[in-house]
GROMACS .gro file of N, CA and C in nm:
model
  321
    1MET      N    1  -0.698  -1.322   0.462
    1MET     CA    2  -0.804  -1.185   0.399
    1MET      C    3  -0.808  -1.114   0.512
    2ILE      N    4  -0.792  -0.994   0.506
    2ILE     CA    5  -0.821  -0.901   0.600
    2ILE      C    6  -0.941  -0.810   0.545
    3GLU      N    7  -1.019  -0.756   0.663
    3GLU     CA    8  -1.121  -0.653   0.656
    3GLU      C    9  -1.073  -0.528   0.645
    4PRO      N   10  -1.062  -0.473   0.498
    4PRO     CA   11  -0.995  -0.320   0.491
    4PRO      C   12  -1.090  -0.221   0.563
    5PHE      N   13  -1.038  -0.116   0.606
    5PHE     CA   14  -1.096  -0.005   0.634
    5PHE      C   15  -1.072   0.115   0.515
    6ALA      N   16  -0.962   0.074   0.434
    6ALA     CA   17  -0.910   0.146   0.304
    6ALA      C   18  -0.869   0.046   0.195
    7ASN      N   19  -0.913   0.085   0.095
    7ASN     CA   20  -0.839  -0.019  -0.026
    7ASN      C   21  -0.830   0.086  -0.132
    8ARG      N   22  -0.744   0.052  -0.230
    8ARG     CA   23  -0.719   0.123  -0.388
    8ARG      C   24  -0.691   0.039  -0.459
    9GLU      N   25  -0.753   0.038  -0.576
    9GLU     CA   26  -0.735  -0.053  -0.703
    9GLU      C   27  -0.634  -0.016  -0.814
   10PHE      N   28  -0.576  -0.088  -0.861
   10PHE     CA   29  -0.469  -0.019  -0.954
   10PHE      C   30  -0.482  -0.106  -1.086
   11SER      N   31  -0.487  -0.061  -1.185
   11SER     CA   32  -0.444  -0.144  -1.339
   11SER      C   33  -0.312  -0.112  -1.362
   12CYS      N   34  -0.222  -0.207  -1.346
   12CYS     CA   35  -0.082  -0.204  -1.393
   12CYS      C   36  -0.025  -0.284  -1.513
   13LEU      N   37   0.087  -0.199  -1.551
   13LEU     CA   38   0.176  -0.258  -1.660
   13LEU      C   39   0.304  -0.251  -1.634
   14SER      N   40   0.339  -0.379  -1.625
   14SER     CA   41   0.491  -0.425  -1.600
   14SER      C   42   0.603  -0.367  -1.694
   15LEU      N   43   0.734  -0.358  -1.704
   15LEU     CA   44   0.823  -0.329  -1.788
   15LEU      C   45   0.803  -0.435  -1.867
   16THR      N   46   0.788  -0.551  -1.853
   16THR     CA   47   0.750  -0.651  -1.980
   16THR      C   48   0.649  -0.626  -2.056
   17GLY      N   49   0.571  -0.532  -2.037
   17GLY     CA   50   0.459  -0.532  -2.108
   17GLY      C   51   0.330  -0.623  -2.034
   18GLU      N   52   0.329  -0.678  -1.909
   18GLU     CA   53   0.229  -0.767  -1.864
   18GLU      C   54   0.137  -0.669  -1.787
   19ARG      N   55  -0.020  -0.688  -1.818
   19ARG     CA   56  -0.102  -0.611  -1.771
   19ARG      C   57  -0.165  -0.689  -1.665
   20PHE      N   58  -0.199  -0.645  -1.545
   20PHE     CA   59  -0.248  -0.698  -1.439
   20PHE      C   60  -0.305  -0.593  -1.324
   21ALA      N   61  -0.421  -0.654  -1.247
   21ALA     CA   62  -0.462  -0.545  -1.150
   21ALA      C   63  -0.434  -0.600  -0.993
   22PHE      N   64  -0.416  -0.494  -0.928
   22PHE     CA   65  -0.377  -0.515  -0.792
   22PHE      C   66  -0.475  -0.403  -0.697
   23THR      N   67  -0.519  -0.472  -0.539
   23THR     CA   68  -0.589  -0.406  -0.488
   23THR      C   69  -0.497  -0.370  -0.351
   24VAL      N   70  -0.456  -0.249  -0.329
   24VAL     CA   71  -0.396  -0.249  -0.176
   24VAL      C   72  -0.508  -0.257  -0.083
   25ARG      N   73  -0.495  -0.294   0.047
   25ARG     CA   74  -0.575  -0.320   0.146
   25ARG      C   75  -0.507  -0.315   0.264
   26ILE      N   76  -0.574  -0.179   0.336
   26ILE     CA   77  -0.506  -0.161   0.484
   26ILE      C   78  -0.601  -0.190   0.595
   27GLY      N   79  -0.592  -0.280   0.672
   27GLY     CA   80  -0.692  -0.351   0.790
   27GLY      C   81  -0.697  -0.260   0.896
   28ARG      N   82  -0.799  -0.269   0.972
   28ARG     CA   83  -0.775  -0.214   1.107
   28ARG      C   84  -0.671  -0.223   1.207
   29PRO      N   85  -0.627  -0.143   1.265
   29PRO     CA   86  -0.507  -0.173   1.338
   29PRO      C   87  -0.575  -0.213   1.485
   30THR      N   88  -0.503  -0.286   1.540
   30THR     CA   89  -0.543  -0.384   1.654
   30THR      C   90  -0.403  -0.387   1.780
   31PRO      N   91  -0.453  -0.385   1.886
   31PRO     CA   92  -0.315  -0.407   1.996
   31PRO      C   93  -0.297  -0.537   1.981
   32VAL      N   94  -0.132  -0.561   1.980
   32VAL     CA   95  -0.091  -0.682   1.976
   32VAL      C   96  -0.104  -0.798   2.088
   33SER      N   97  -0.139  -0.710   2.218
   33SER     CA   98  -0.184  -0.781   2.351
   33SER      C   99  -0.267  -0.699   2.434
   34ASN      N  100  -0.336  -0.738   2.531
   34ASN     CA  101  -0.407  -0.669   2.620
   34ASN      C  102  -0.352  -0.580   2.710
   35GLU      N  103  -0.195  -0.577   2.717
   35GLU     CA  104  -0.121  -0.509   2.818
   35GLU      C  105  -0.137  -0.358   2.773
   36PRO      N  106  -0.149  -0.278   2.896
   36PRO     CA  107  -0.217  -0.125   2.855
   36PRO      C  108  -0.080  -0.066   2.759
   37ASP      N  109   0.027  -0.084   2.763
   37ASP     CA  110   0.151  -0.059   2.678
   37ASP      C  111   0.145  -0.124   2.542
   38SER      N  112   0.063  -0.185   2.529
   38SER     CA  113   0.131  -0.295   2.408
   38SER      C  114   0.141  -0.228   2.260
   39ASP      N  115   0.227  -0.263   2.194
   39ASP     CA  116   0.219  -0.226   2.059
   39ASP      C  117   0.105  -0.271   2.004
   40TRP      N  118   0.113  -0.208   1.852
   40TRP     CA  119  -0.024  -0.212   1.786
   40TRP      C  120   0.025  -0.287   1.644
   41ARG      N  121  -0.079  -0.316   1.569
   41ARG     CA  122  -0.040  -0.418   1.421
   41ARG      C  123  -0.131  -0.365   1.310
   42CYS      N  124  -0.127  -0.347   1.205
   42CYS     CA  125  -0.190  -0.323   1.093
   42CYS      C  126  -0.162  -0.372   1.000
   43PRO      N  127  -0.257  -0.465   0.975
   43PRO     CA  128  -0.269  -0.543   0.830
   43PRO      C  129  -0.272  -0.503   0.693
   44VAL      N  130  -0.172  -0.533   0.628
   44VAL     CA  131  -0.188  -0.464   0.476
   44VAL      C  132  -0.153  -0.560   0.374
   45THR      N  133  -0.242  -0.538   0.236
   45THR     CA  134  -0.172  -0.638   0.138
   45THR      C  135  -0.076  -0.525   0.080
   46VAL      N  136   0.050  -0.575   0.063
   46VAL     CA  137   0.161  -0.499   0.007
   46VAL      C  138   0.179  -0.516  -0.159
   47PRO      N  139   0.192  -0.445  -0.241
   47PRO     CA  140   0.190  -0.463  -0.397
   47PRO      C  141   0.317  -0.534  -0.421
   48PHE      N  142   0.268  -0.649  -0.492
   48PHE     CA  143   0.405  -0.728  -0.534
   48PHE      C  144   0.451  -0.799  -0.418
   49ASP      N  145   0.391  -0.851  -0.344
   49ASP     CA  146   0.472  -0.903  -0.238
   49ASP      C  147   0.362  -0.998  -0.167
   50ALA      N  148   0.401  -1.063  -0.049
   50ALA     CA  149   0.298  -1.183   0.028
   50ALA      C  150   0.165  -1.097   0.040
   51PRO      N  151   0.071  -1.209   0.036
   51PRO     CA  152  -0.066  -1.146   0.052
   51PRO      C  153  -0.114  -1.068   0.166
   52VAL      N  154  -0.075  -1.085   0.304
   52VAL     CA  155  -0.088  -1.009   0.400
   52VAL      C  156   0.026  -0.992   0.497
   53ARG      N  157   0.053  -0.870   0.529
   53ARG     CA  158   0.166  -0.841   0.623
   53ARG      C  159   0.112  -0.776   0.745
   54ASP      N  160   0.162  -0.808   0.866
   54ASP     CA  161   0.133  -0.704   0.978
   54ASP      C  162   0.240  -0.609   0.972
   55ILE      N  163   0.201  -0.500   1.012
   55ILE     CA  164   0.292  -0.379   1.024
   55ILE      C  165   0.300  -0.321   1.161
   56TYR      N  166   0.398  -0.301   1.219
   56TYR     CA  167   0.384  -0.300   1.372
   56TYR      C  168   0.421  -0.160   1.416
   57GLY      N  169   0.356  -0.081   1.524
   57GLY     CA  170   0.385   0.050   1.592
   57GLY      C  171   0.366   0.059   1.715
   58VAL      N  172   0.415   0.160   1.757
   58VAL     CA  173   0.408   0.187   1.924
   58VAL      C  174   0.246   0.217   1.950
   59ASP      N  175   0.163   0.247   1.870
   59ASP     CA  176   0.038   0.259   1.883
   59ASP      C  177  -0.009   0.265   1.745
   60SER      N  178  -0.175   0.275   1.721
   60SER     CA  179  -0.231   0.270   1.621
   60SER      C  180  -0.196   0.329   1.496
   61TRP      N  181  -0.180   0.494   1.552
   61TRP     CA  182  -0.166   0.596   1.445
   61TRP      C  183  -0.016   0.540   1.364
   62GLN      N  184   0.066   0.506   1.458
   62GLN     CA  185   0.211   0.476   1.390
   62GLN      C  186   0.196   0.345   1.292
   63ALA      N  187   0.117   0.230   1.336
   63ALA     CA  188   0.108   0.122   1.286
   63ALA      C  189   0.056   0.168   1.116
   64VAL      N  190  -0.051   0.244   1.130
   64VAL     CA  191  -0.138   0.273   1.023
   64VAL      C  192  -0.040   0.340   0.929
   65CYS      N  193   0.047   0.457   0.989
   65CYS     CA  194   0.145   0.532   0.897
   65CYS      C  195   0.259   0.435   0.852
   66LEU      N  196   0.314   0.339   0.911
   66LEU     CA  197   0.408   0.296   0.868
   66LEU      C  198   0.373   0.176   0.744
   67ALA      N  199   0.223   0.114   0.755
   67ALA     CA  200   0.165   0.069   0.668
   67ALA      C  201   0.144   0.152   0.542
   68LEU      N  202   0.101   0.243   0.561
   68LEU     CA  203   0.126   0.332   0.413
   68LEU      C  204   0.237   0.374   0.360
   69SER      N  205   0.340   0.402   0.441
   69SER     CA  206   0.474   0.405   0.419
   69SER      C  207   0.535   0.294   0.339
   70LEU      N  208   0.521   0.186   0.387
   70LEU     CA  209   0.542   0.055   0.283
   70LEU      C  210   0.472   0.024   0.188
   71VAL      N  211   0.354   0.066   0.143
   71VAL     CA  212   0.312   0.064   0.030
   71VAL      C  213   0.351   0.153  -0.080
   72HIS      N  214   0.362   0.298  -0.009
   72HIS     CA  215   0.425   0.377  -0.097
   72HIS      C  216   0.574   0.353  -0.123
   73SER      N  217   0.642   0.286  -0.064
   73SER     CA  218   0.795   0.234  -0.118
   73SER      C  219   0.781   0.122  -0.223
   74GLN      N  220   0.667   0.044  -0.189
   74GLN     CA  221   0.653  -0.073  -0.302
   74GLN      C  222   0.622   0.012  -0.415
   75LEU      N  223   0.520   0.098  -0.448
   75LEU     CA  224   0.478   0.146  -0.561
   75LEU      C  225   0.567   0.231  -0.612
   76VAL      N  226   0.660   0.290  -0.540
   76VAL     CA  227   0.777   0.369  -0.581
   76VAL      C  228   0.901   0.296  -0.657
   77ASP      N  229   0.896   0.196  -0.597
   77ASP     CA  230   1.010   0.076  -0.637
   77ASP      C  231   0.948   0.031  -0.800
   78PHE      N  232   0.816  -0.003  -0.801
   78PHE     CA  233   0.750  -0.052  -0.902
   78PHE      C  234   0.782   0.054  -1.021
   79ILE      N  235   0.751   0.179  -1.018
   79ILE     CA  236   0.759   0.298  -1.099
   79ILE      C  237   0.901   0.306  -1.155
   80GLN      N  238   0.993   0.310  -1.053
   80GLN     CA  239   1.119   0.329  -1.085
   80GLN      C  240   1.154   0.231  -1.161
   81ARG      N  241   1.140   0.107  -1.146
   81ARG     CA  242   1.171   0.008  -1.251
   81ARG      C  243   1.076  -0.003  -1.381
   82GLY      N  244   1.031   0.111  -1.405
   82GLY     CA  245   0.973   0.102  -1.548
   82GLY      C  246   0.815   0.062  -1.540
   83GLY      N  247   0.754   0.041  -1.409
   83GLY     CA  248   0.633  -0.014  -1.422
   83GLY      C  249   0.531   0.116  -1.443
   84LYS      N  250   0.398   0.116  -1.486
   84LYS     CA  251   0.317   0.214  -1.499
   84LYS      C  252   0.184   0.166  -1.419
   85LEU      N  253   0.130   0.270  -1.347
   85LEU     CA  254  -0.028   0.248  -1.289
   85LEU      C  255  -0.104   0.334  -1.314
   86TYR      N  256  -0.258   0.270  -1.335
   86TYR     CA  257  -0.345   0.339  -1.405
   86TYR      C  258  -0.464   0.316  -1.304
   87TYR      N  259  -0.573   0.418  -1.328
   87TYR     CA  260  -0.700   0.446  -1.255
   87TYR      C  261  -0.766   0.316  -1.325
   88PRO      N  262  -0.846   0.208  -1.242
   88PRO     CA  263  -0.911   0.097  -1.297
   88PRO      C  264  -1.007   0.146  -1.414
   89GLY      N  265  -0.972   0.031  -1.514
   89GLY     CA  266  -1.077   0.047  -1.653
   89GLY      C  267  -1.077   0.189  -1.734
   90THR      N  268  -0.958   0.251  -1.705
   90THR     CA  269  -0.916   0.379  -1.766
   90THR      C  270  -0.768   0.377  -1.828
   91THR      N  271  -0.746   0.464  -1.931
   91THR     CA  272  -0.595   0.487  -1.945
   91THR      C  273  -0.532   0.591  -1.906
   92ASP      N  274  -0.594   0.656  -1.781
   92ASP     CA  275  -0.543   0.751  -1.680
   92ASP      C  276  -0.439   0.705  -1.624
   93GLU      N  277  -0.306   0.760  -1.636
   93GLU     CA  278  -0.195   0.719  -1.534
   93GLU      C  279  -0.227   0.764  -1.383
   94PHE      N  280  -0.200   0.674  -1.294
   94PHE     CA  281  -0.208   0.703  -1.154
   94PHE      C  282  -0.077   0.753  -1.091
   95THR      N  283  -0.082   0.887  -1.040
   95THR     CA  284   0.065   0.933  -0.991
   95THR      C  285   0.049   0.909  -0.862
   96LEU      N  286   0.183   0.917  -0.803
   96LEU     CA  287   0.179   0.892  -0.667
   96LEU      C  288   0.153   1.024  -0.601
   97ASN      N  289   0.156   1.136  -0.646
   97ASN     CA  290   0.134   1.275  -0.575
   97ASN      C  291  -0.002   1.297  -0.572
   98ASP      N  292  -0.080   1.199  -0.644
   98ASP     CA  293  -0.239   1.211  -0.620
   98ASP      C  294  -0.275   1.169  -0.482
   99PHE      N  295  -0.192   1.071  -0.433
   99PHE     CA  296  -0.242   1.027  -0.282
   99PHE      C  297  -0.137   1.027  -0.212
  100PHE      N  298   0.019   1.046  -0.238
  100PHE     CA  299   0.095   1.077  -0.146
  100PHE      C  300   0.161   1.214  -0.181
  101PRO      N  301   0.134   1.316  -0.155
  101PRO     CA  302   0.177   1.441  -0.187
  101PRO      C  303   0.331   1.451  -0.167
  102ASN      N  304   0.402   1.533  -0.253
  102ASN     CA  305   0.541   1.547  -0.260
  102ASN      C  306   0.626   1.401  -0.260
  103SER      N  307   0.540   1.329  -0.340
  103SER     CA  308   0.642   1.196  -0.358
  103SER      C  309   0.716   1.204  -0.484
  104THR      N  310   0.849   1.106  -0.434
  104THR     CA  311   0.959   1.140  -0.554
  104THR      C  312   0.935   1.019  -0.658
  105GLY      N  313   0.825   0.946  -0.642
  105GLY     CA  314   0.797   0.822  -0.746
  105GLY      C  315   0.761   0.858  -0.860
  106ASN      N  316   0.679   0.967  -0.919
  106ASN     CA  317   0.648   1.039  -1.050
  106ASN      C  318   0.567   1.132  -0.995
  107ALA      N  319   0.548   1.241  -1.089
  107ALA     CA  320   0.470   1.359  -1.076
  107ALA      C  321   0.337   1.350  -1.102
   0.00000   0.00000   0.00000
């Protein structure tokens, strides 16, 4: 389990009609070692994948950006396979452009 500094909840509908909830969590980036030029890692829960994955970057900024990029690509893939995302507790469809401007996943 990670201590998130950012999270987003989704209600999901799969292509097969299965409804389920999912929460994306991005953890605080930390250096891999105590060396001055150490790479950084950022823990993330990736939709429809392993519970927690560390994403690595040359610094904290890149680690966070790469973690967000991974989440985005997983969400795009889910939508392109016919899945739908909704704001929790509503029938309002979540569009990737709401949080990832210029996304090609859906408008």
